[in-house]
Coordinates of C-alpha atoms in Angstrom, one line a residue:
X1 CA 0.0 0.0 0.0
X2 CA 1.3 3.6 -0.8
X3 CA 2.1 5.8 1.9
X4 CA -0.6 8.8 1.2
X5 CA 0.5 11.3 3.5
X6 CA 3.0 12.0 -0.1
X7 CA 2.7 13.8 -2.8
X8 CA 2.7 11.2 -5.9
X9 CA 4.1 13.3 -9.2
X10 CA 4.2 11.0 -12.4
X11 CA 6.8 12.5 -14.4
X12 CA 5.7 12.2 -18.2
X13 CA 7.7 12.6 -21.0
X14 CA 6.0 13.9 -24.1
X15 CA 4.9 11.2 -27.2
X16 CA 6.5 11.0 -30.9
X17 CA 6.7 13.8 -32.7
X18 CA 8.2 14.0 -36.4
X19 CA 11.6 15.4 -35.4
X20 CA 12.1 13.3 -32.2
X21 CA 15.3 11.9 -32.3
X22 CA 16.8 13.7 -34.9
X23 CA 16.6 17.5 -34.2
X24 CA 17.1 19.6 -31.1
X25 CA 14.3 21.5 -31.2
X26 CA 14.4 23.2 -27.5
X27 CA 11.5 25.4 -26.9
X28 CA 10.5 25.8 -30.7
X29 CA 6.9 26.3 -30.2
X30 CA 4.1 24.4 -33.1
X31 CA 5.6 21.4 -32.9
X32 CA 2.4 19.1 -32.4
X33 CA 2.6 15.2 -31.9
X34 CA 2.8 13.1 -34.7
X35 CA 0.2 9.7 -35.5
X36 CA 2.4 7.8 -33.5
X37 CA 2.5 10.3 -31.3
X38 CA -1.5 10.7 -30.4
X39 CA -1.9 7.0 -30.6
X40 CA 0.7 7.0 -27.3
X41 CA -1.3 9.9 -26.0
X42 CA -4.6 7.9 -26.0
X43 CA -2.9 4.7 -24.5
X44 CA -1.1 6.8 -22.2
X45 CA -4.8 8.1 -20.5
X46 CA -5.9 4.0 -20.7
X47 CA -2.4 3.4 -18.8
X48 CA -3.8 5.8 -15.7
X49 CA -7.2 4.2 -15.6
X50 CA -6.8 2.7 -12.1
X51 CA -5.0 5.9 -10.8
X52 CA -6.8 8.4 -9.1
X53 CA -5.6 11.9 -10.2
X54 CA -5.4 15.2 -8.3
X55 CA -4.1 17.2 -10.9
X56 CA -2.6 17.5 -14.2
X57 CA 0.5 20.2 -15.4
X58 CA 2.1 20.9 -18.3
X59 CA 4.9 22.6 -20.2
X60 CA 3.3 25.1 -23.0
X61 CA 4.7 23.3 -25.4
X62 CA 2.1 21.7 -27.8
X63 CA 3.9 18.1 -27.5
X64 CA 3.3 18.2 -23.8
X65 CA -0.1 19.4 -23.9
X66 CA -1.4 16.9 -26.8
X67 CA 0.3 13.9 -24.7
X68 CA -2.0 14.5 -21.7
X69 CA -4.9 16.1 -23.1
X70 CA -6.7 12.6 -23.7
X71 CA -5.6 12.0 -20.0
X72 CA -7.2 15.2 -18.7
X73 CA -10.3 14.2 -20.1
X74 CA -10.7 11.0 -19.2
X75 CA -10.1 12.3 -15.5
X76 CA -12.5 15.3 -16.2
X77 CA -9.2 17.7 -15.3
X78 CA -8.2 20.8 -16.7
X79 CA -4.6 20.6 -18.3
X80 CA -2.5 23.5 -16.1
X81 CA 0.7 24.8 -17.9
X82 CA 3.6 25.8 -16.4
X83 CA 6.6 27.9 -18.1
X84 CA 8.7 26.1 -15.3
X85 CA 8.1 23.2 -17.3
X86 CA 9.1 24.0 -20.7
X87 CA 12.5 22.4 -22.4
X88 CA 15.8 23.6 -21.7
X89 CA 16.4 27.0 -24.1
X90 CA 19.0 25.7 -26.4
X91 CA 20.0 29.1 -27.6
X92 CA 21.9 29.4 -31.2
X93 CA 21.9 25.0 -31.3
X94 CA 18.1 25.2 -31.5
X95 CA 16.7 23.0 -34.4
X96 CA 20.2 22.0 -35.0
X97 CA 20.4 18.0 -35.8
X98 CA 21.9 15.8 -33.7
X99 CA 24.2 14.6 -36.1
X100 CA 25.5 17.9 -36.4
X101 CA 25.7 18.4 -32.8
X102 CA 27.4 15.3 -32.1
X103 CA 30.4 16.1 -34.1
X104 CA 30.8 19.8 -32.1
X105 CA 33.9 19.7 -29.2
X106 CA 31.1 20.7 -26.7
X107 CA 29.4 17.9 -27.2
X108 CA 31.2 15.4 -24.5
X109 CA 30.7 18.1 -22.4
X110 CA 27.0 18.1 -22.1
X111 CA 26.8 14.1 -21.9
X112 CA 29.8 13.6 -19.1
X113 CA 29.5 17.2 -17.3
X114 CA 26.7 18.6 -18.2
X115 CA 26.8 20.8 -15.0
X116 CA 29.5 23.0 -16.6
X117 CA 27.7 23.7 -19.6
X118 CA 25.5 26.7 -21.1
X119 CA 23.9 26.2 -24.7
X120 CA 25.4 29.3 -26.5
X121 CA 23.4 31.8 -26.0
X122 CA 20.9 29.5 -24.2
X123 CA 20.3 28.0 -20.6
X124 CA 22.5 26.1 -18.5
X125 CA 22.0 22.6 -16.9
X126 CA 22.4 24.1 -13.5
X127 CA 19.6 27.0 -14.0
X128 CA 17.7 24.1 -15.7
X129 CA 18.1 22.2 -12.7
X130 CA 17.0 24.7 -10.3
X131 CA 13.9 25.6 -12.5
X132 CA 12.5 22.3 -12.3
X133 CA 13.1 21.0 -9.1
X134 CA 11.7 24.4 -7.6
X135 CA 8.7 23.7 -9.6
X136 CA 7.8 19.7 -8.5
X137 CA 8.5 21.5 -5.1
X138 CA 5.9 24.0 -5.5
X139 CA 3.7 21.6 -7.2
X140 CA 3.8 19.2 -4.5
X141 CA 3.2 21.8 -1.9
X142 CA -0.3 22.8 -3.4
X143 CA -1.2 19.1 -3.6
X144 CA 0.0 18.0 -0.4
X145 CA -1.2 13.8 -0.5
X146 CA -2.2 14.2 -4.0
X147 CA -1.3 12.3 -7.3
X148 CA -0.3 14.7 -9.5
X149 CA 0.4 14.1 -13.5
X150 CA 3.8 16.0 -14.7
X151 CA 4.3 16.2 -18.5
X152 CA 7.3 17.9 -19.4
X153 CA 11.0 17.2 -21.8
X154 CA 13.3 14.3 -21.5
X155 CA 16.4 15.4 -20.2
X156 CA 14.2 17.3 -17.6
X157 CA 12.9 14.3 -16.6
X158 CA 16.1 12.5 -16.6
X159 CA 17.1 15.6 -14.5
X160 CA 14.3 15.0 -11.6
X161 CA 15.1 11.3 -11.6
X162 CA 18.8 11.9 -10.8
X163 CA 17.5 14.8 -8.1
X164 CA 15.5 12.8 -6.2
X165 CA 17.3 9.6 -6.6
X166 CA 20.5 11.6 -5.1
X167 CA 22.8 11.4 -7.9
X168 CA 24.5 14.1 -8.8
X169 CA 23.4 16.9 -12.3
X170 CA 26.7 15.4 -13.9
X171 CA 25.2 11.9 -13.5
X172 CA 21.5 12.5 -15.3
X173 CA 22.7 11.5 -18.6
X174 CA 22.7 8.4 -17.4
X175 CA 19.1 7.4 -17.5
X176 CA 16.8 6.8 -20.7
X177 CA 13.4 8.3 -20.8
X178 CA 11.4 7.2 -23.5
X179 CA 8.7 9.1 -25.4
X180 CA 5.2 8.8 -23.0
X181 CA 7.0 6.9 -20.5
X182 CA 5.9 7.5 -17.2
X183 CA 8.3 8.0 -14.0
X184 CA 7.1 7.7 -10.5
X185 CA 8.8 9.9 -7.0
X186 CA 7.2 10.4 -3.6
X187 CA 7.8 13.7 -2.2
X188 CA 7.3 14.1 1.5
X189 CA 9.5 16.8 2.6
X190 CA 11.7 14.4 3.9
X191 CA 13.4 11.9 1.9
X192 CA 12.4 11.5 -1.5
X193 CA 11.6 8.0 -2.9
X194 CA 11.8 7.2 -6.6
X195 CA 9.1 4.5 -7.1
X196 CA 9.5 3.8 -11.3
X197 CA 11.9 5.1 -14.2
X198 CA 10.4 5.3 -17.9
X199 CA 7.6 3.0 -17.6
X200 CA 5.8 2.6 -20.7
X201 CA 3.3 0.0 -19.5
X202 CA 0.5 -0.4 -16.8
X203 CA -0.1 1.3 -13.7
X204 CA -2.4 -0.3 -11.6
X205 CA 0.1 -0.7 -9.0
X206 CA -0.6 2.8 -7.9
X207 CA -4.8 2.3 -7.8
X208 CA -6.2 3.2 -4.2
X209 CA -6.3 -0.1 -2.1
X210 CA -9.8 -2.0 -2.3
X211 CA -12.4 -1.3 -0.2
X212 CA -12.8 -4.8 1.7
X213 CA -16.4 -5.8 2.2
X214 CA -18.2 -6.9 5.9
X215 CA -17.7 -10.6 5.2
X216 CA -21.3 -12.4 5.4
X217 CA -22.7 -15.2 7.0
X218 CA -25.5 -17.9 6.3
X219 CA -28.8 -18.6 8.3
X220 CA -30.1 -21.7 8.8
X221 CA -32.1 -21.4 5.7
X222 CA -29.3 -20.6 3.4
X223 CA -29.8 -17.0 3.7
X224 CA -26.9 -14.7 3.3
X225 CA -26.6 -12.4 6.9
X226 CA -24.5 -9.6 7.7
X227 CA -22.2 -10.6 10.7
X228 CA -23.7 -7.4 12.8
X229 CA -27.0 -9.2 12.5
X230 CA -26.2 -12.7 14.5
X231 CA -27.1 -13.0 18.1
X232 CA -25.2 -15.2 20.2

C-alpha cells in the first residue's frame, strides 16, 4: 500500500513527434505530436485508468499538452501549464540535428559534465536544474497527498530522476526516458523515494487499495446475513 500522506508526481515525458530523435528542437513552439505520437497519448490516458488523479501540469509546449490532453479528459481535469516546465532553451543550437551536434567539441561536455555547460546563447544545466526541481517543489506543496500528472522534456525528466534519486546533475545522462513513459517519486519533505523510471506499461500498482467488504454469514435457511445481525 502507498504511503498517502505523499505527494505522488508522475513524471511524463511527451509522445512522438516528427523530429524526435533527430533534431534539437528546445523550446521551438508548433511542434504538435505526430500519428504515433497521439496514438501514445490515447494509451497513455488508458495506462492511468486505475490511478486516481489530483491534478494534471504541463509545459506550454504543444507536444506536452497533446500527450495529456486525452488523459485530462478522461479524468475530467483541466490541463495546467507551467513555463517552469518547458524544455531547456538551447539558444543558437536550437533545431540543430543531432548529427551535427554530435560532431561539435562541446558535445562530451553536455553528456559527461553537463553541470558545466551553457547552450550558446541558451540555458545552463544548472539553472535548468534549479527551474524544475523548484517547480515539482511548488507543485507538491499545493497538492499536499495528491497524485499529481507532470508532462514535461526528456532530459528534464532525466534531471528530476537523478535529483530525487541523489545522484548528482553530472550523472542524469545516465538514465533513458522514453517518449510517454511514465516515471514515478514520492515527495514528503523528507526523503524522496523514486518508485519507477520510464515505464511505458501499466499502472495499476498505484490504484487506491480495495475497499474490503463486511464478510457475510448464512442462516439456517441458506440465507446470506451480515455478521452485525447474528445473536449469540
Amino acid at each position: 500500500m502507498l504511503p498517502h500522506q505523499m505527494t505522488t508526481l508522475f513524471l511524463i515525458r511527451h509522445g512522438l513527434t516528427a523530429v524526435t530523435g533527430t533534431r534539437l528542437y528546445g523550446q521551438t513552439a508548433g511542434i504538435d505530436l505526430d500519428d504515433r505520437g497521439r496514438a501514445q497519448a490515447e494509451a497513455l490516458a488508458e495506462r492511468f485508468r486505475s490511478v486516481r488523479l489530483t491534478a494534471i501540469y504541463s509545459s506550454p509546449l504543444e507536444r506536452c499538452v497533446q500527450t495529456v490532453e486525452p488523459l485530462a479528459a478522461s479524468k475530467r481535469l483541466e490541463v495546467r501549464a507551467s513555463q517552469a516546465l518547458i524544455e531547456m532553451d538551447s539558444g543558437r543550437w536550437t533545431n540543430r540535428t543531432l548529427t551535427s551536434l554530435r560532431k561539435n567539441r562541446d558535445w562530451a561536455t553536455v553528456q559527461r559534465a553537463p553541470s558545466q555547460f551553457r547552450f550558446p546563447g541558451g540555458e545552463s544545466f544548472t539553472e535548468a536544474h534549479e527551474r524544475i526541481v523548484g517547480e515539482t517543489q511548488r507543485i507538491a506543496a499545493r497538492h499536499p497527498r495528491g497524485n499529481v500528472a507532470v508532462a514535461t522534456h526528456g532530459d528534464l525528466v532525466r534531471i528530476l530522476v537523478a535529483h530525487y534519486g541523489g545522484a548528482h546533475l553530472d550523472h542524469f545522462q545516465r538514465t533513458l526516458i522514453d517518449t510517454a513513459s511514465v516515471s514515478v517519486v514520492h515527495l514528503d519533505g523528507g526523503i524522496p523515494r523514486v518508485l519507477l523510471v520510464n515505464d511505458t506499461g501499466g499502472l495499476e500498482r498505484f490504484a487506491p487499495p480495495a475497499r474490503r467488504r463486511t464478510p457475510a454469514t448464512t442462516t439456517t435457511k441458506g440465507e446470506p446475513t451480515s455478521r452485525g445481525n447474528l445473536r449469540g
